[in-house]
XYZ file of C-alpha atoms in Angstrom:
413
model
C 0.000 0.000 0.000
C 1.168 3.531 -0.753
C 0.228 6.941 0.641
C 1.169 10.122 -1.190
C 0.228 13.686 -0.270
C 0.488 17.138 -1.792
C 1.895 18.533 1.451
C 4.401 17.207 3.974
C 3.994 20.189 6.260
C 3.072 19.161 9.806
C -0.257 20.271 11.285
C -1.749 21.433 7.987
C -4.797 20.415 5.955
C -3.794 18.315 2.979
C -5.078 16.109 0.188
C -3.542 12.677 -0.345
C -3.972 9.404 -2.198
C -4.127 5.883 -0.751
C -3.334 3.342 -3.456
C -1.530 0.147 -4.494
C -3.392 -2.201 -2.158
C -2.138 -5.773 -2.297
C -5.559 -7.419 -2.717
C -7.133 -4.785 -4.990
C -4.229 -2.994 -6.694
C -6.498 -0.840 -8.875
C -8.316 0.706 -5.906
C -7.372 4.201 -4.770
C -8.868 6.682 -2.314
C -8.452 10.414 -1.925
C -7.955 11.806 1.573
C -9.291 13.330 3.793
C -11.392 10.194 3.809
C -14.257 8.766 5.856
C -14.150 4.988 6.300
C -17.588 3.407 6.039
C -18.637 2.224 9.494
C -19.790 -1.403 9.643
C -21.033 -3.897 12.210
C -20.192 -7.501 11.466
C -18.803 -6.361 8.135
C -22.085 -4.807 6.932
C -23.315 -1.209 6.958
C -25.982 -0.978 9.717
C -29.611 -0.923 8.476
C -28.504 -1.308 4.838
C -28.150 -4.305 2.575
C -25.189 -4.377 0.229
C -27.417 -3.552 -2.759
C -28.931 -0.549 -0.987
C -25.481 0.669 0.041
C -24.414 0.534 -3.609
C -27.322 2.851 -4.407
C -25.850 5.469 -2.060
C -22.489 5.542 -3.791
C -20.953 3.777 -6.754
C -17.486 5.018 -5.821
C -14.961 2.635 -4.203
C -15.155 2.776 -0.420
C -12.910 1.694 2.422
C -14.728 -0.123 5.225
C -14.065 0.225 8.945
C -14.500 -3.183 10.621
C -14.340 -3.612 14.402
C -13.018 -6.784 15.993
C -15.648 -6.511 18.737
C -18.438 -7.061 16.192
C -16.672 -9.773 14.168
C -14.694 -11.881 16.635
C -17.390 -14.581 16.660
C -16.740 -15.170 12.935
C -13.122 -16.283 13.318
C -13.685 -20.049 13.249
C -16.099 -19.775 10.333
C -13.626 -17.673 8.332
C -10.905 -20.232 9.054
C -13.190 -23.044 7.937
C -14.020 -21.202 4.703
C -10.281 -21.014 3.921
C -10.812 -17.494 2.575
C -10.496 -14.003 4.031
C -12.892 -11.734 5.896
C -13.848 -9.640 2.859
C -14.894 -12.707 0.871
C -16.623 -14.315 3.843
C -18.991 -11.355 4.417
C -19.575 -10.804 0.685
C -17.690 -7.482 0.511
C -14.716 -8.616 -1.560
C -14.781 -5.506 -3.780
C -14.191 -3.234 -0.763
C -10.907 -2.572 1.022
C -11.270 -3.169 4.771
C -9.516 -1.747 7.825
C -9.729 -3.752 11.067
C -9.865 -1.893 14.389
C -10.266 -3.237 17.933
C -13.348 -1.522 19.364
C -16.621 -0.343 17.845
C -16.479 3.495 17.807
C -20.268 3.845 18.158
C -20.517 2.144 21.550
C -18.858 3.180 24.778
C -16.020 0.804 25.608
C -16.072 -0.177 29.309
C -13.014 1.070 31.151
C -10.663 -1.196 33.089
C -10.056 -4.953 32.839
C -6.556 -4.425 31.387
C -3.914 -6.949 32.371
C -0.186 -7.168 31.773
C -0.282 -9.283 28.603
C -3.926 -9.045 27.491
C -6.419 -6.497 26.163
C -10.206 -6.865 26.622
C -12.407 -7.037 23.536
C -16.113 -6.518 24.228
C -18.355 -8.712 22.077
C -21.991 -9.817 22.223
C -20.791 -12.639 24.471
C -19.183 -10.181 26.846
C -15.526 -9.588 27.625
C -12.833 -11.648 25.919
C -9.182 -11.183 26.864
C -6.726 -11.472 23.975
C -2.955 -11.744 24.040
C -0.920 -10.364 21.147
C -0.454 -13.884 19.749
C -4.173 -14.660 19.972
C -4.938 -11.364 18.245
C -2.489 -12.106 15.440
C -4.092 -15.537 15.010
C -7.338 -13.659 14.278
C -5.543 -11.293 11.900
C -4.007 -14.186 9.984
C -7.470 -15.739 9.634
C -9.190 -12.499 8.534
C -6.331 -11.232 6.318
C -7.565 -7.599 6.432
C -6.155 -5.095 3.964
C -5.173 -2.822 6.858
C -5.227 -3.320 10.601
C -3.931 -1.897 13.875
C -1.579 -3.660 16.233
C -3.429 -4.530 19.427
C -2.991 -1.818 22.053
C -4.219 -0.347 25.331
C -6.246 2.754 24.454
C -8.241 2.840 27.686
C -7.553 6.502 28.543
C -9.449 9.784 28.385
C -9.327 13.331 29.753
C -9.761 12.039 33.318
C -7.053 9.349 33.226
C -4.251 9.565 35.767
C -0.547 9.761 34.925
C -0.139 6.203 36.193
C -2.892 4.903 33.871
C -1.512 6.672 30.785
C 2.006 5.447 31.511
C 0.785 1.869 31.823
C -1.214 2.219 28.603
C 1.923 3.294 26.738
C 4.143 0.581 28.221
C 1.608 -2.159 27.526
C 0.947 -0.892 24.002
C 4.675 -0.816 23.227
C 5.124 -4.417 24.343
C 2.031 -5.588 22.449
C 3.104 -3.761 19.295
C 6.494 -5.477 19.272
C 4.857 -8.907 19.410
C 2.371 -8.014 16.646
C 5.053 -6.469 14.443
C 7.307 -9.527 14.659
C 4.389 -11.792 13.701
C 3.334 -9.452 10.899
C 6.800 -9.324 9.316
C 7.175 -13.114 9.475
C 3.686 -14.013 8.196
C 3.152 -15.253 4.643
C -0.625 -14.740 5.036
C -0.167 -11.012 5.672
C 2.073 -10.126 2.728
C -0.797 -8.088 1.249
C -1.816 -6.495 4.562
C -0.569 -3.295 6.188
C -0.108 -2.900 9.938
C -0.533 0.549 11.506
C 0.954 1.676 14.785
C -1.255 3.265 17.432
C -0.149 6.371 19.336
C -1.554 6.299 22.876
C -0.948 8.136 26.141
C -4.195 9.962 26.867
C -3.697 13.699 27.405
C -0.203 13.263 28.846
C 2.301 14.941 26.487
C 5.276 13.035 27.873
C 3.498 9.684 27.568
C 2.547 10.412 23.949
C 6.138 11.375 23.146
C 7.302 8.020 24.478
C 4.676 6.197 22.404
C 5.688 8.053 19.220
C 9.418 7.538 19.742
C 8.869 3.798 20.026
C 7.011 3.630 16.689
C 9.137 5.964 14.593
C 11.852 3.498 13.623
C 9.327 0.951 12.353
C 8.383 0.501 8.695
C 4.772 1.718 8.885
C 2.585 3.436 6.320
C 0.776 5.393 9.013
C -0.502 5.823 12.536
C -3.792 5.810 14.423
C -4.033 8.513 17.096
C -5.990 6.957 19.957
C -6.458 7.130 23.719
C -8.412 10.421 23.682
C -11.796 8.864 24.531
C -13.578 5.584 25.282
C -15.706 5.622 22.109
C -19.489 5.910 22.021
C -21.920 8.760 21.224
C -20.434 11.061 23.875
C -17.424 11.583 21.607
C -19.521 13.877 19.405
C -19.814 16.258 22.363
C -16.048 16.541 22.945
C -15.029 20.099 21.959
C -12.048 20.377 19.656
C -10.428 22.778 22.146
C -10.065 19.834 24.526
C -7.960 17.776 22.130
C -6.200 20.370 19.965
C -2.992 20.798 21.960
C -2.493 17.061 22.402
C -3.064 16.460 18.685
C -0.752 19.295 17.669
C 2.012 17.840 19.798
C 1.382 14.328 18.483
C 1.215 15.265 14.796
C 4.269 17.523 14.998
C 6.322 14.561 16.244
C 5.006 12.048 13.701
C 6.617 11.800 10.235
C 4.803 14.391 8.095
C 4.617 12.151 5.011
C 2.843 9.305 6.854
C -0.904 8.608 7.003
C -2.696 9.763 10.177
C -6.038 8.439 11.386
C -8.427 9.316 14.200
C -11.391 7.039 14.873
C -14.591 7.925 16.725
C -17.857 9.762 16.110
C -16.380 13.273 16.080
C -18.913 15.944 15.151
C -18.382 17.804 11.833
C -16.868 20.891 13.477
C -14.262 18.779 15.250
C -13.570 16.854 12.044
C -12.772 20.133 10.280
C -10.421 21.158 13.085
C -8.669 17.781 12.942
C -8.354 18.045 9.166
C -6.676 21.426 9.659
C -4.202 19.729 11.994
C -3.300 17.142 9.340
C -5.504 14.135 10.175
C -6.215 12.192 6.954
C -8.738 9.462 7.807
C -11.878 9.274 9.970
C -14.923 6.956 10.042
C -18.687 7.286 9.554
C -19.805 6.224 13.015
C -21.159 9.774 13.503
C -24.003 9.434 10.946
C -24.855 6.057 12.471
C -25.101 7.563 15.967
C -27.275 10.388 14.598
C -29.491 7.809 12.879
C -29.918 5.945 16.164
C -31.094 9.217 17.730
C -33.822 9.388 15.006
C -32.324 12.522 13.468
C -31.517 13.550 9.899
C -28.306 15.465 9.210
C -28.863 18.956 7.830
C -25.538 20.658 8.593
C -24.777 20.947 4.860
C -28.194 22.455 4.071
C -27.990 26.241 3.795
C -30.907 26.617 1.385
C -33.771 28.900 2.441
C -36.276 26.688 0.620
C -35.634 23.819 3.056
C -36.115 25.891 6.229
C -33.735 23.554 8.036
C -32.277 25.109 11.165
C -29.409 23.503 13.025
C -27.112 20.626 12.144
C -29.735 17.860 12.519
C -33.522 17.504 12.419
C -35.488 15.240 14.747
C -38.204 13.591 12.669
C -40.053 12.537 15.818
C -41.460 16.062 16.134
C -45.195 16.532 15.510
C -44.610 19.548 13.229
C -43.595 17.156 10.453
C -46.950 15.352 10.404
C -48.101 17.302 7.334
C -44.749 18.495 5.997
C -44.658 17.149 2.447
C -41.186 18.461 1.623
C -38.042 16.297 1.612
C -35.432 16.518 4.362
C -33.397 18.701 2.017
C -34.668 19.779 -1.410
C -31.115 19.896 -2.771
C -30.038 16.485 -1.461
C -29.660 13.769 -4.108
C -30.039 10.772 -1.785
C -32.764 8.149 -2.303
C -34.664 9.255 0.801
C -34.857 12.910 -0.228
C -35.607 12.177 -3.887
C -38.502 9.834 -3.115
C -39.952 10.600 0.334
C -41.235 13.470 2.439
C -40.724 14.460 6.050
C -44.376 13.578 6.695
C -43.806 10.016 5.472
C -40.606 9.680 7.474
C -42.385 11.020 10.564
C -45.125 8.423 10.024
C -42.531 5.629 9.779
C -40.880 6.927 12.934
C -44.058 7.091 15.030
C -45.180 3.630 13.865
C -41.674 2.259 14.536
C -41.265 0.850 11.036
C -37.843 -0.636 10.264
C -37.848 1.259 6.974
C -37.457 4.535 8.899
C -33.881 3.859 9.975
C -33.068 2.446 6.547
C -34.074 5.713 4.875
C -32.461 7.785 7.613
C -29.184 5.879 7.302
C -29.262 6.360 3.528
C -29.640 10.122 3.950
C -27.116 10.522 6.771
C -24.446 8.415 5.069
C -24.970 10.276 1.784
C -24.658 13.621 3.576
C -21.475 12.595 5.372
C -19.796 11.332 2.213
C -20.733 14.641 0.537
C -19.210 16.419 3.535
C -15.835 14.811 2.850
C -16.082 15.645 -0.855
C -16.595 19.268 0.156
C -13.615 19.080 2.532
C -11.332 17.779 -0.213
C -12.501 20.411 -2.701
C -12.164 23.151 -0.076
C -8.547 22.190 0.606
C -7.752 22.201 -3.115
C -9.437 25.600 -3.566
C -8.079 27.109 -0.321
C -11.638 27.699 0.922
C -11.636 25.422 3.976
C -12.105 28.386 6.311
C -15.287 29.407 4.467
C -16.555 25.828 4.765
C -15.919 25.919 8.524
C -17.828 29.192 8.920
C -20.907 27.840 7.115
C -21.062 24.639 9.142
C -20.314 26.444 12.390
C -23.315 28.674 11.676
C -25.613 25.619 11.464
C -24.496 24.480 14.921
C -24.912 28.004 16.323
C -28.453 28.219 14.933
C -29.379 25.110 16.886
C -27.849 26.487 20.089
C -29.948 29.665 19.760
C -33.144 27.604 19.369
C -32.293 25.437 22.379
C -31.686 28.542 24.494
C -35.129 29.867 23.557
C -36.964 26.612 24.306
C -38.469 25.917 27.757
C -36.511 23.511 29.939
C -37.497 19.893 29.432
C -36.360 17.362 31.974
C -36.786 14.538 29.494
C -33.923 14.776 27.003
C -34.450 13.067 23.655
C -30.762 13.054 22.861
C -29.258 9.609 22.277
C -26.795 9.418 25.155
C -25.495 6.033 24.224
C -23.757 3.619 26.525
C -22.206 0.255 25.938
C -24.739 -2.298 24.867
C -24.354 -5.747 23.402
C -25.033 -5.916 19.675
């Protein structure tokens, strides 16, 4: 695999190309890029055929070990790889440890193992056990197993242990990766951990820098789940600046989690190249439609998202956004979607996921074009205005003790 970029300046927005994948050598992806979030290898609420109706462009899938670990024996028995086993062989896949849409329980870390939370509960994996899974799945890209169980509240002792454990686990994974015939077409990425401790992150980076890696995943800033969308970029900026300044400028940089669009733009400005689409999934689960790209007066959309539960949409026969080209907006009205929502029809989340995924992929197209045209700041101002509009409305509304916001906590899926 190869990553090339138009800029090797640290902490700067840039456009790049991911190409020359071992399994699908003709596939290439322009960055900044959003990996398509999956559960069990499939896009939530969507069949493969429906997903293809959203976009005909090649996509790179984000696959979590926590939602696929139960498939290991079946994949081994099929004598194939994960992409073929789940019927997504035409898509490049990137294997991560935890599902970014669900809060990962804290604790349960031991000296030589890392907990993976599946539908069967907690499973402790050593580096060798993890690499056994990797050799069975043969992902196109994957992370070395690591201890990312840190956040803004983590102590110095916890962050130091996370770094030490991650360093030891990485060495074991890297040795296995380099010696494996099954992984000749796979790329391993190093994970930078250390919470919000600058010294701990420096240690983590120094350990990875002499390794032959195409890129890095910046982790340890949160414990996943919907609450990540509420983390302000001001909280993470200094840590990310320090981290990215120390990492090789020409290497790929990734940050997983359901960051909100404003934070994504700030991270792009700092030089982060790859994200995931867990954010539109979390918004879908909260029964909302994304409207942060809609600045058309004809739509009368205020704020970054619209809750279709609201009674005011009962007789609203306009689409979510009149300028949106997704299947939901081209064929259905807010009134119909509201009806599906109130009657709890499964089709509601299907249509909502279609719209939200389409909007988010358009968002990244706009980001890439804005970088090329030097208009990223204008893009930020427009989207920031949509979030401010919502805050003004919330300030004017009477206090309601029953919040409809999807708080999200760990749940078995």
